[in-house]
mmCIF file of C-alpha atoms in Angstrom:
data_model
loop_
_atom_site.group_PDB
_atom_site.id
_atom_site.type_symbol
_atom_site.label_atom_id
_atom_site.label_comp_id
_atom_site.label_asym_id
_atom_site.label_seq_id
_atom_site.Cartn_x
_atom_site.Cartn_y
_atom_site.Cartn_z
ATOM 1 C CA MET B 23 -46.809 -37.106 62.200
ATOM 2 C CA ILE B 24 -46.012 -35.598 65.548
ATOM 3 C CA SER B 25 -46.115 -31.705 65.267
ATOM 4 C CA LEU B 26 -42.908 -29.967 66.659
ATOM 5 C CA ALA B 27 -44.574 -26.523 66.475
ATOM 6 C CA THR B 28 -43.066 -24.181 69.038
ATOM 7 C CA THR B 29 -43.640 -20.486 70.252
ATOM 8 C CA TYR B 30 -40.499 -18.667 71.207
ATOM 9 C CA LEU B 31 -40.358 -14.923 72.028
ATOM 10 C CA GLY B 32 -43.979 -14.848 70.712
ATOM 11 C CA LEU B 33 -42.834 -16.267 67.339
ATOM 12 C CA ASP B 34 -44.537 -19.434 65.733
ATOM 13 C CA LEU B 35 -41.956 -21.840 64.803
ATOM 14 C CA PRO B 36 -42.200 -25.182 63.019
ATOM 15 C CA HIS B 37 -39.767 -26.851 65.521
ATOM 16 C CA PRO B 38 -37.470 -25.922 68.372
ATOM 17 C CA ILE B 39 -34.131 -26.084 66.424
ATOM 18 C CA VAL B 40 -32.641 -22.681 65.676
ATOM 19 C CA PRO B 41 -29.309 -22.009 64.008
ATOM 20 C CA GLY B 42 -27.667 -19.713 66.561
ATOM 21 C CA ALA B 43 -25.664 -16.503 66.021
ATOM 22 C CA SER B 44 -22.766 -17.385 63.935
ATOM 23 C CA PRO B 45 -21.039 -16.715 60.396
ATOM 24 C CA LEU B 46 -24.033 -18.743 59.052
ATOM 25 C CA THR B 47 -25.877 -16.073 58.315
ATOM 26 C CA ASP B 48 -23.450 -13.986 56.773
ATOM 27 C CA ASP B 49 -23.932 -15.584 53.255
ATOM 28 C CA ILE B 50 -27.570 -15.522 51.816
ATOM 29 C CA ASP B 51 -27.064 -18.678 49.976
ATOM 30 C CA THR B 52 -26.033 -20.397 53.346
ATOM 31 C CA VAL B 53 -29.225 -18.850 54.718
ATOM 32 C CA LEU B 54 -31.109 -20.274 51.870
ATOM 33 C CA ARG B 55 -29.714 -23.810 52.414
ATOM 34 C CA LEU B 56 -30.705 -23.514 55.928
ATOM 35 C CA GLU B 57 -34.257 -22.806 55.100
ATOM 36 C CA ASP B 58 -34.145 -25.863 52.675
ATOM 37 C CA ALA B 59 -32.869 -27.875 55.527
ATOM 38 C CA GLY B 60 -35.910 -27.049 57.622
ATOM 39 C CA ALA B 61 -35.123 -23.864 59.311
ATOM 40 C CA GLY B 62 -37.900 -21.719 60.734
ATOM 41 C CA ALA B 63 -35.750 -18.889 62.218
ATOM 42 C CA VAL B 64 -32.068 -17.886 62.353
ATOM 43 C CA VAL B 65 -30.122 -15.766 64.909
ATOM 44 C CA MET B 66 -27.885 -13.289 63.154
ATOM 45 C CA ARG B 67 -24.088 -13.099 64.099
ATOM 46 C CA SER B 68 -23.799 -10.516 66.945
ATOM 47 C CA ILE B 69 -22.873 -7.143 65.830
ATOM 48 C CA PHE B 70 -20.720 -5.376 68.462
ATOM 49 C CA GLU B 71 -21.023 -1.734 69.586
ATOM 50 C CA GLU B 72 -17.200 -1.504 69.570
ATOM 51 C CA GLN B 73 -17.104 -2.229 65.868
ATOM 52 C CA ILE B 74 -19.337 0.474 65.080
ATOM 53 C CA ALA B 75 -17.454 2.814 67.226
ATOM 54 C CA LEU B 76 -14.229 1.916 65.309
ATOM 55 C CA GLU B 77 -15.938 2.415 61.870
ATOM 56 C CA GLN B 78 -16.909 5.974 63.071
ATOM 57 C CA LEU B 79 -13.375 6.617 64.251
ATOM 58 C CA ALA B 80 -11.796 5.084 61.219
ATOM 59 C CA ALA B 81 -13.974 7.379 59.065
ATOM 60 C CA HIS B 82 -12.907 10.500 61.337
ATOM 61 C CA ARG B 83 -9.291 9.358 60.615
ATOM 62 C CA HIS B 84 -9.847 9.427 56.983
ATOM 63 C CA LEU B 85 -11.461 12.755 56.886
ATOM 64 C CA ASP B 86 -8.571 14.309 58.911
ATOM 65 C CA PRO B 87 -5.437 13.970 56.999
ATOM 66 C CA HIS B 88 -3.509 15.849 59.692
ATOM 67 C CA GLN B 89 -4.013 13.528 62.521
ATOM 68 C CA SER B 90 -0.794 12.747 64.110
ATOM 69 C CA ALA B 91 0.977 9.446 63.624
ATOM 70 C CA GLU B 92 1.171 9.214 67.264
ATOM 71 C CA ALA B 93 -2.728 9.063 67.366
ATOM 72 C CA SER B 94 -3.043 6.604 64.636
ATOM 73 C CA HIS B 95 -2.518 3.579 66.498
ATOM 74 C CA LEU B 96 -5.503 4.317 68.881
ATOM 75 C CA PHE B 97 -7.602 3.093 65.926
ATOM 76 C CA PRO B 98 -7.656 -0.608 65.916
ATOM 77 C CA ASP B 99 -8.108 -2.313 62.728
ATOM 78 C CA THR B 100 -11.679 -2.456 61.430
ATOM 79 C CA HIS B 101 -11.059 -5.559 59.458
ATOM 80 C CA VAL B 102 -11.252 -7.614 62.629
ATOM 81 C CA PHE B 103 -14.966 -7.638 62.307
ATOM 82 C CA ALA B 104 -16.864 -9.637 59.617
ATOM 83 C CA LEU B 105 -19.569 -7.187 58.841
ATOM 84 C CA GLY B 106 -19.984 -3.528 59.306
ATOM 85 C CA LEU B 107 -23.265 -1.892 60.642
ATOM 86 C CA ASP B 108 -24.452 -1.011 57.200
ATOM 87 C CA THR B 109 -23.652 -4.353 55.817
ATOM 88 C CA TYR B 110 -25.321 -6.150 58.724
ATOM 89 C CA LEU B 111 -28.405 -4.371 58.073
ATOM 90 C CA GLU B 112 -28.325 -4.735 54.402
ATOM 91 C CA GLN B 113 -28.050 -8.471 55.209
ATOM 92 C CA LEU B 114 -30.821 -8.813 57.635
ATOM 93 C CA ARG B 115 -33.081 -6.990 55.031
ATOM 94 C CA LYS B 116 -31.912 -9.317 52.425
ATOM 95 C CA ILE B 117 -32.848 -12.457 54.531
ATOM 96 C CA ARG B 118 -36.429 -10.912 55.222
ATOM 97 C CA GLU B 119 -36.858 -10.313 51.582
ATOM 98 C CA ARG B 120 -35.760 -13.750 50.158
ATOM 99 C CA THR B 121 -36.949 -16.034 52.876
ATOM 100 C CA ARG B 122 -39.855 -16.904 55.340
ATOM 101 C CA LEU B 123 -37.611 -17.131 58.113
ATOM 102 C CA LYS B 124 -38.006 -15.446 61.521
ATOM 103 C CA VAL B 125 -34.806 -13.377 61.806
ATOM 104 C CA ILE B 126 -33.515 -12.765 65.503
ATOM 105 C CA GLY B 127 -31.025 -9.699 65.310
ATOM 106 C CA SER B 128 -28.281 -10.111 67.922
ATOM 107 C CA LEU B 129 -26.512 -7.119 69.705
ATOM 108 C CA ASN B 130 -23.433 -7.181 72.013
ATOM 109 C CA GLY B 131 -23.098 -3.453 73.328
ATOM 110 C CA THR B 132 -21.363 -1.796 75.982
ATOM 111 C CA THR B 133 -22.881 1.573 76.667
ATOM 112 C CA PRO B 134 -26.625 2.456 77.414
ATOM 113 C CA GLY B 135 -26.728 4.766 74.344
ATOM 114 C CA GLY B 136 -24.945 2.411 72.068
ATOM 115 C CA TRP B 137 -27.410 -0.383 72.967
ATOM 116 C CA LEU B 138 -30.684 1.934 72.257
ATOM 117 C CA GLU B 139 -29.348 3.278 68.948
ATOM 118 C CA TYR B 140 -28.428 -0.047 67.500
ATOM 119 C CA ALA B 141 -31.381 -1.810 68.748
ATOM 120 C CA ARG B 142 -33.582 0.668 66.812
ATOM 121 C CA SER B 143 -31.513 0.196 63.618
ATOM 122 C CA ILE B 144 -32.058 -3.554 63.875
ATOM 123 C CA GLU B 145 -35.727 -3.229 64.541
ATOM 124 C CA GLN B 146 -36.074 -0.836 61.532
ATOM 125 C CA ALA B 147 -34.294 -3.241 59.250
ATOM 126 C CA GLY B 148 -36.924 -5.744 59.917
ATOM 127 C CA ALA B 149 -35.953 -8.289 62.614
ATOM 128 C CA HIS B 150 -38.579 -10.079 64.286
ATOM 129 C CA ALA B 151 -36.933 -10.223 67.621
ATOM 130 C CA LEU B 152 -33.826 -9.253 69.293
ATOM 131 C CA GLU B 153 -31.159 -11.187 71.327
ATOM 132 C CA LEU B 154 -29.002 -9.041 73.684
ATOM 133 C CA ASN B 155 -25.545 -10.334 74.464
ATOM 134 C CA VAL B 156 -24.565 -8.861 77.788
ATOM 135 C CA TYR B 157 -21.294 -10.474 77.926
ATOM 136 C CA ALA B 158 -18.754 -8.495 79.834
ATOM 137 C CA VAL B 159 -15.452 -9.124 81.855
ATOM 138 C CA PRO B 160 -15.364 -7.004 84.889
ATOM 139 C CA THR B 161 -12.019 -6.115 85.700
ATOM 140 C CA ASP B 162 -12.366 -3.147 88.195
ATOM 141 C CA VAL B 163 -11.943 -4.024 91.785
ATOM 142 C CA LEU B 164 -14.297 -1.064 92.717
ATOM 143 C CA ARG B 165 -17.154 -2.433 90.683
ATOM 144 C CA SER B 166 -19.277 -4.921 92.792
ATOM 145 C CA ALA B 167 -21.262 -7.809 91.571
ATOM 146 C CA ASN B 168 -24.659 -5.721 92.361
ATOM 147 C CA ASP B 169 -23.050 -2.963 90.152
ATOM 148 C CA VAL B 170 -22.480 -5.154 87.074
ATOM 149 C CA GLU B 171 -25.721 -6.964 87.426
ATOM 150 C CA ALA B 172 -27.645 -3.778 87.821
ATOM 151 C CA GLU B 173 -26.110 -2.146 84.613
ATOM 152 C CA GLN B 174 -27.126 -5.284 82.794
ATOM 153 C CA ILE B 175 -30.690 -5.197 84.012
ATOM 154 C CA GLN B 176 -30.954 -1.486 83.365
ATOM 155 C CA THR B 177 -29.547 -2.173 79.743
ATOM 156 C CA VAL B 178 -32.379 -4.756 78.992
ATOM 157 C CA ARG B 179 -35.037 -2.445 80.505
ATOM 158 C CA ALA B 180 -34.153 0.343 78.469
ATOM 159 C CA VAL B 181 -33.909 -1.701 75.214
ATOM 160 C CA VAL B 182 -37.399 -3.337 75.999
ATOM 161 C CA ARG B 183 -38.831 0.191 76.533
ATOM 162 C CA THR B 184 -37.181 1.530 73.149
ATOM 163 C CA VAL B 185 -38.222 -1.028 70.778
ATOM 164 C CA LYS B 186 -41.371 -3.050 70.049
ATOM 165 C CA LEU B 187 -39.440 -6.209 69.307
ATOM 166 C CA PRO B 188 -39.511 -8.982 71.775
ATOM 167 C CA VAL B 189 -36.162 -9.109 73.496
ATOM 168 C CA ALA B 190 -34.087 -12.154 74.747
ATOM 169 C CA ALA B 191 -30.925 -11.995 77.191
ATOM 170 C CA LYS B 192 -28.077 -14.112 76.198
ATOM 171 C CA LEU B 193 -26.115 -14.680 79.498
ATOM 172 C CA SER B 194 -22.983 -16.390 80.742
ATOM 173 C CA PRO B 195 -23.317 -18.832 83.490
ATOM 174 C CA TYR B 196 -21.348 -16.610 86.063
ATOM 175 C CA TYR B 197 -23.837 -15.091 88.522
ATOM 176 C CA SER B 198 -23.934 -15.508 92.311
ATOM 177 C CA SER B 199 -27.667 -16.220 91.992
ATOM 178 C CA LEU B 200 -28.610 -16.928 88.634
ATOM 179 C CA PRO B 201 -32.381 -17.635 89.334
ATOM 180 C CA HIS B 202 -32.844 -14.299 91.014
ATOM 181 C CA PHE B 203 -31.022 -12.543 88.126
ATOM 182 C CA VAL B 204 -33.087 -14.191 85.568
ATOM 183 C CA ALA B 205 -36.242 -13.416 87.530
ATOM 184 C CA THR B 206 -35.060 -9.546 87.584
ATOM 185 C CA LEU B 207 -34.372 -9.953 83.842
ATOM 186 C CA GLY B 208 -38.188 -11.095 83.433
ATOM 187 C CA GLN B 209 -39.378 -8.051 85.472
ATOM 188 C CA ALA B 210 -37.402 -5.836 83.408
ATOM 189 C CA GLY B 211 -39.312 -7.165 80.305
ATOM 190 C CA ALA B 212 -37.070 -9.931 78.832
ATOM 191 C CA ARG B 213 -39.173 -12.650 76.999
ATOM 192 C CA ALA B 214 -36.467 -15.215 77.153
ATOM 193 C CA VAL B 215 -33.042 -16.018 78.268
ATOM 194 C CA VAL B 216 -30.412 -17.851 76.376
ATOM 195 C CA LEU B 217 -28.179 -20.253 78.288
ATOM 196 C CA PHE B 218 -25.311 -19.654 77.731
ATOM 197 C CA ASN B 219 -22.867 -17.540 75.834
ATOM 198 C CA ARG B 220 -19.586 -19.421 75.149
ATOM 199 C CA VAL B 221 -16.665 -17.605 77.235
ATOM 200 C CA TYR B 222 -13.595 -17.640 74.891
ATOM 201 C CA GLN B 223 -10.503 -17.782 77.146
ATOM 202 C CA ALA B 224 -6.973 -16.521 75.853
ATOM 203 C CA ASP B 225 -4.097 -19.070 76.275
ATOM 204 C CA ILE B 226 -0.494 -18.171 76.949
ATOM 205 C CA GLU B 227 2.493 -18.703 74.618
ATOM 206 C CA PRO B 228 5.162 -19.028 77.301
ATOM 207 C CA VAL B 229 8.022 -18.569 74.949
ATOM 208 C CA LYS B 230 6.848 -15.884 72.878
ATOM 209 C CA LEU B 231 5.109 -14.203 75.986
ATOM 210 C CA GLU B 232 1.959 -13.686 74.144
ATOM 211 C CA ALA B 233 -1.649 -14.028 74.796
ATOM 212 C CA VAL B 234 -2.991 -16.332 72.247
ATOM 213 C CA ARG B 235 -6.706 -16.210 70.996
ATOM 214 C CA ALA B 236 -8.155 -19.543 70.415
ATOM 215 C CA LEU B 237 -11.666 -20.335 69.047
ATOM 216 C CA HIS B 238 -12.743 -23.844 69.474
ATOM 217 C CA LEU B 239 -16.156 -25.606 68.260
ATOM 218 C CA SER B 240 -18.294 -26.688 71.161
ATOM 219 C CA THR B 241 -18.312 -30.181 72.330
ATOM 220 C CA PRO B 242 -21.316 -32.364 73.973
ATOM 221 C CA ASP B 243 -19.769 -32.085 77.247
ATOM 222 C CA GLU B 244 -20.686 -28.350 77.240
ATOM 223 C CA LEU B 245 -24.264 -29.371 77.426
ATOM 224 C CA LEU B 246 -24.260 -30.631 80.867
ATOM 225 C CA MET B 247 -24.169 -27.154 82.454
ATOM 226 C CA ARG B 248 -26.957 -26.064 80.463
ATOM 227 C CA LEU B 249 -28.934 -29.047 81.403
ATOM 228 C CA ARG B 250 -28.604 -28.370 84.970
ATOM 229 C CA TRP B 251 -29.626 -24.602 84.575
ATOM 230 C CA LEU B 252 -32.513 -25.313 82.194
ATOM 231 C CA ALA B 253 -33.842 -27.814 84.762
ATOM 232 C CA ILE B 254 -33.526 -25.288 87.758
ATOM 233 C CA LEU B 255 -34.953 -22.330 85.780
ATOM 234 C CA SER B 256 -37.828 -23.659 84.074
ATOM 235 C CA ALA B 257 -39.064 -25.162 87.038
ATOM 236 C CA GLN B 258 -39.685 -21.724 88.698
ATOM 237 C CA PRO B 259 -43.269 -20.448 88.719
ATOM 238 C CA ARG B 260 -42.252 -16.789 89.140
ATOM 239 C CA LEU B 261 -40.181 -16.243 86.063
ATOM 240 C CA ALA B 262 -42.540 -14.285 84.007
ATOM 241 C CA ALA B 263 -42.344 -11.311 81.969
ATOM 242 C CA ASN B 264 -45.416 -8.991 81.567
ATOM 243 C CA GLY B 265 -47.569 -11.940 82.242
ATOM 244 C CA HIS B 266 -45.528 -14.231 79.892
ATOM 245 C CA ARG B 267 -43.696 -17.155 81.297
ATOM 246 C CA LEU B 268 -39.995 -16.519 80.146
ATOM 247 C CA ASP B 269 -38.943 -18.897 77.442
ATOM 248 C CA PHE B 270 -35.441 -20.539 77.524
ATOM 249 C CA ALA B 271 -33.228 -21.299 74.762
ATOM 250 C CA ALA B 272 -30.279 -23.764 75.186
ATOM 251 C CA SER B 273 -27.175 -22.755 73.580
ATOM 252 C CA GLY B 274 -23.869 -24.897 73.475
ATOM 253 C CA GLY B 275 -23.305 -28.383 73.145
ATOM 254 C CA VAL B 276 -26.076 -29.446 71.202
ATOM 255 C CA HIS B 277 -24.671 -31.897 68.302
ATOM 256 C CA ALA B 278 -26.989 -34.790 67.918
ATOM 257 C CA PRO B 279 -30.776 -35.212 68.105
ATOM 258 C CA ILE B 280 -30.308 -36.843 71.489
ATOM 259 C CA ASP B 281 -28.581 -33.768 72.838
ATOM 260 C CA ALA B 282 -31.870 -31.708 71.564
ATOM 261 C CA VAL B 283 -33.993 -33.984 73.434
ATOM 262 C CA LYS B 284 -31.955 -33.765 76.677
ATOM 263 C CA ALA B 285 -32.331 -30.034 76.529
ATOM 264 C CA LEU B 286 -35.888 -30.055 75.767
ATOM 265 C CA MET B 287 -36.579 -32.443 78.678
ATOM 266 C CA ALA B 288 -34.783 -29.919 80.932
ATOM 267 C CA GLY B 289 -37.037 -27.393 80.107
ATOM 268 C CA ALA B 290 -35.648 -25.348 76.964
ATOM 269 C CA THR B 291 -38.213 -23.833 74.506
ATOM 270 C CA THR B 292 -35.723 -23.935 71.744
ATOM 271 C CA VAL B 293 -32.509 -25.243 71.023
ATOM 272 C CA GLN B 294 -29.639 -23.242 69.403
ATOM 273 C CA VAL B 295 -27.116 -25.062 67.012
ATOM 274 C CA VAL B 296 -23.924 -23.589 65.364
ATOM 275 C CA SER B 297 -20.847 -25.788 65.772
ATOM 276 C CA THR B 298 -22.541 -29.131 64.398
ATOM 277 C CA ILE B 299 -23.769 -27.181 61.140
ATOM 278 C CA LEU B 300 -20.327 -25.460 60.891
ATOM 279 C CA LYS B 301 -18.858 -28.927 61.077
ATOM 280 C CA HIS B 302 -21.036 -31.126 59.096
ATOM 281 C CA GLY B 303 -22.985 -28.504 56.695
ATOM 282 C CA THR B 304 -26.450 -27.360 56.651
ATOM 283 C CA GLU B 305 -28.202 -30.562 56.017
ATOM 284 C CA ARG B 306 -27.336 -31.177 59.526
ATOM 285 C CA LEU B 307 -30.164 -29.307 60.512
ATOM 286 C CA ARG B 308 -32.528 -31.705 58.870
ATOM 287 C CA SER B 309 -31.229 -34.752 60.583
ATOM 288 C CA LEU B 310 -31.783 -32.958 63.922
ATOM 289 C CA ILE B 311 -35.200 -32.237 63.307
ATOM 290 C CA ASP B 312 -35.977 -35.615 62.061
ATOM 291 C CA GLY B 313 -34.061 -37.136 64.870
ATOM 292 C CA LEU B 314 -36.118 -35.366 67.303
ATOM 293 C CA ARG B 315 -39.400 -36.274 65.793
ATOM 294 C CA ARG B 316 -38.198 -40.060 65.598
ATOM 295 C CA PHE B 317 -37.440 -39.990 69.276
ATOM 296 C CA LEU B 318 -40.893 -38.594 70.145
ATOM 297 C CA GLU B 319 -42.413 -41.352 67.985
ATOM 298 C CA GLU B 320 -40.533 -44.157 69.254
ATOM 299 C CA ASN B 321 -40.971 -43.199 72.878
ATOM 300 C CA GLU B 322 -44.543 -42.681 72.524
ATOM 301 C CA TYR B 323 -45.053 -38.974 73.195
ATOM 302 C CA ALA B 324 -48.267 -37.419 72.256
ATOM 303 C CA SER B 325 -46.638 -34.208 71.540
ATOM 304 C CA LEU B 326 -43.669 -31.926 72.060
ATOM 305 C CA ASP B 327 -44.960 -30.221 75.086
ATOM 306 C CA ALA B 328 -45.591 -33.648 76.703
ATOM 307 C CA MET B 329 -41.887 -34.099 76.898
ATOM 308 C CA ARG B 330 -40.588 -30.506 77.387
ATOM 309 C CA GLY B 331 -39.806 -29.931 81.067
ATOM 310 C CA ASN B 332 -40.428 -33.654 82.207
ATOM 311 C CA MET B 333 -36.947 -33.665 83.797
ATOM 312 C CA ASN B 334 -36.769 -30.375 85.254
ATOM 313 C CA LEU B 335 -36.409 -29.669 88.916
ATOM 314 C CA ALA B 336 -40.097 -29.714 89.637
ATOM 315 C CA ARG B 337 -40.669 -33.054 87.771
ATOM 316 C CA SER B 338 -37.653 -35.098 87.560
ATOM 317 C CA PRO B 339 -37.999 -38.154 89.630
ATOM 318 C CA ASN B 340 -34.307 -37.437 91.167
ATOM 319 C CA ALA B 341 -34.283 -33.780 91.402
ATOM 320 C CA SER B 342 -31.513 -33.820 93.689
ATOM 321 C CA ALA B 343 -29.169 -34.606 90.771
ATOM 322 C CA TYR B 344 -29.396 -30.819 89.794
ATOM 323 C CA GLU B 345 -28.661 -29.803 93.528
ATOM 324 C CA ARG B 346 -25.868 -29.857 96.228
ATOM 325 C CA ALA B 347 -27.120 -33.245 97.454
ATOM 326 C CA ASP B 348 -25.927 -35.214 94.365
ATOM 327 C CA TYR B 349 -22.598 -33.263 94.414
ATOM 328 C CA ILE B 350 -21.841 -34.676 97.817
ATOM 329 C CA HIS B 351 -22.892 -38.149 96.808
ATOM 330 C CA LEU B 352 -20.790 -38.340 93.989
ATOM 331 C CA LEU B 353 -17.603 -37.081 95.731
ATOM 332 C CA GLN B 354 -18.302 -39.318 98.557
ATOM 333 C CA SER B 355 -18.927 -42.539 96.568
ATOM 334 C CA TRP B 356 -16.080 -42.245 94.174
ATOM 335 C CA HIS B 357 -12.861 -44.022 94.740
ATOM 336 C CA GLY B 358 -11.044 -44.173 91.345
ATOM 337 C CA THR B 359 -8.573 -46.920 90.218
ATOM 338 C CA VAL B 360 -5.456 -46.097 92.585
#
């Protein structure tokens, strides 16, 4: 039987398919079912700095009965968040105690001090690694792209210096030069990059004049952008962190074994899955693992490493498909049915 053993963030895993950050880890029984289905690691739901701040503000409001009614509306409802910090850390400890899984904490912060404080808390609770979700929406015309990227790089560097855990950075796809930014993350000490954070867009209800929040599960079409950047980034020889080659995790659009195969061929170290498990149940993980192994056997690969990256920019027989040249070719050759 072909081994699917993988090393990600310095962690030894039985295979490269990892349940990503999601509600799946909120319930210990679900986590146990994931382990029974073959999981070797899980990424916990992101803890947001804003929710911790809200809990602290709400506690202050409770302790101050003389607070004015006008000020009360400044405290958003803490129930918008699924897990508070204490509950989150307790759940992390529980997963460590009751399973053999590698547990990757996930933190979404906004301020340098907040990142560091909460990263320490996650480390002390027993996480094996930490995923930093650096998602932000710049709205200030006075903040340049350089300012935004420099702040994110500094955040990663500060967290790496604060904790002993291996750190991954989860990114959006919207950077002027993603290869340069990723290389700088590696120099700042990141051990892995997760491609990509799904960006949730608000819709507009035109009659009620409301911005409407909507959350939809991913589709396989979303994998295509991940494949492109995995193929480009995994082929770069200089993306290294403190002597380590950067790892890459594909996140978004993996629903079937063949999707995982494609991501690994493009250069992914691991493949994170959420939507397909939420849709089909925890046993879906087992079918993904078995399907990946079956593909390797049927196509006579000697090992997972023999397949990994064989379609990246450096090794693909038609590397131009990932570059501008193919974009020009497609547009010039398409005529439609009109």
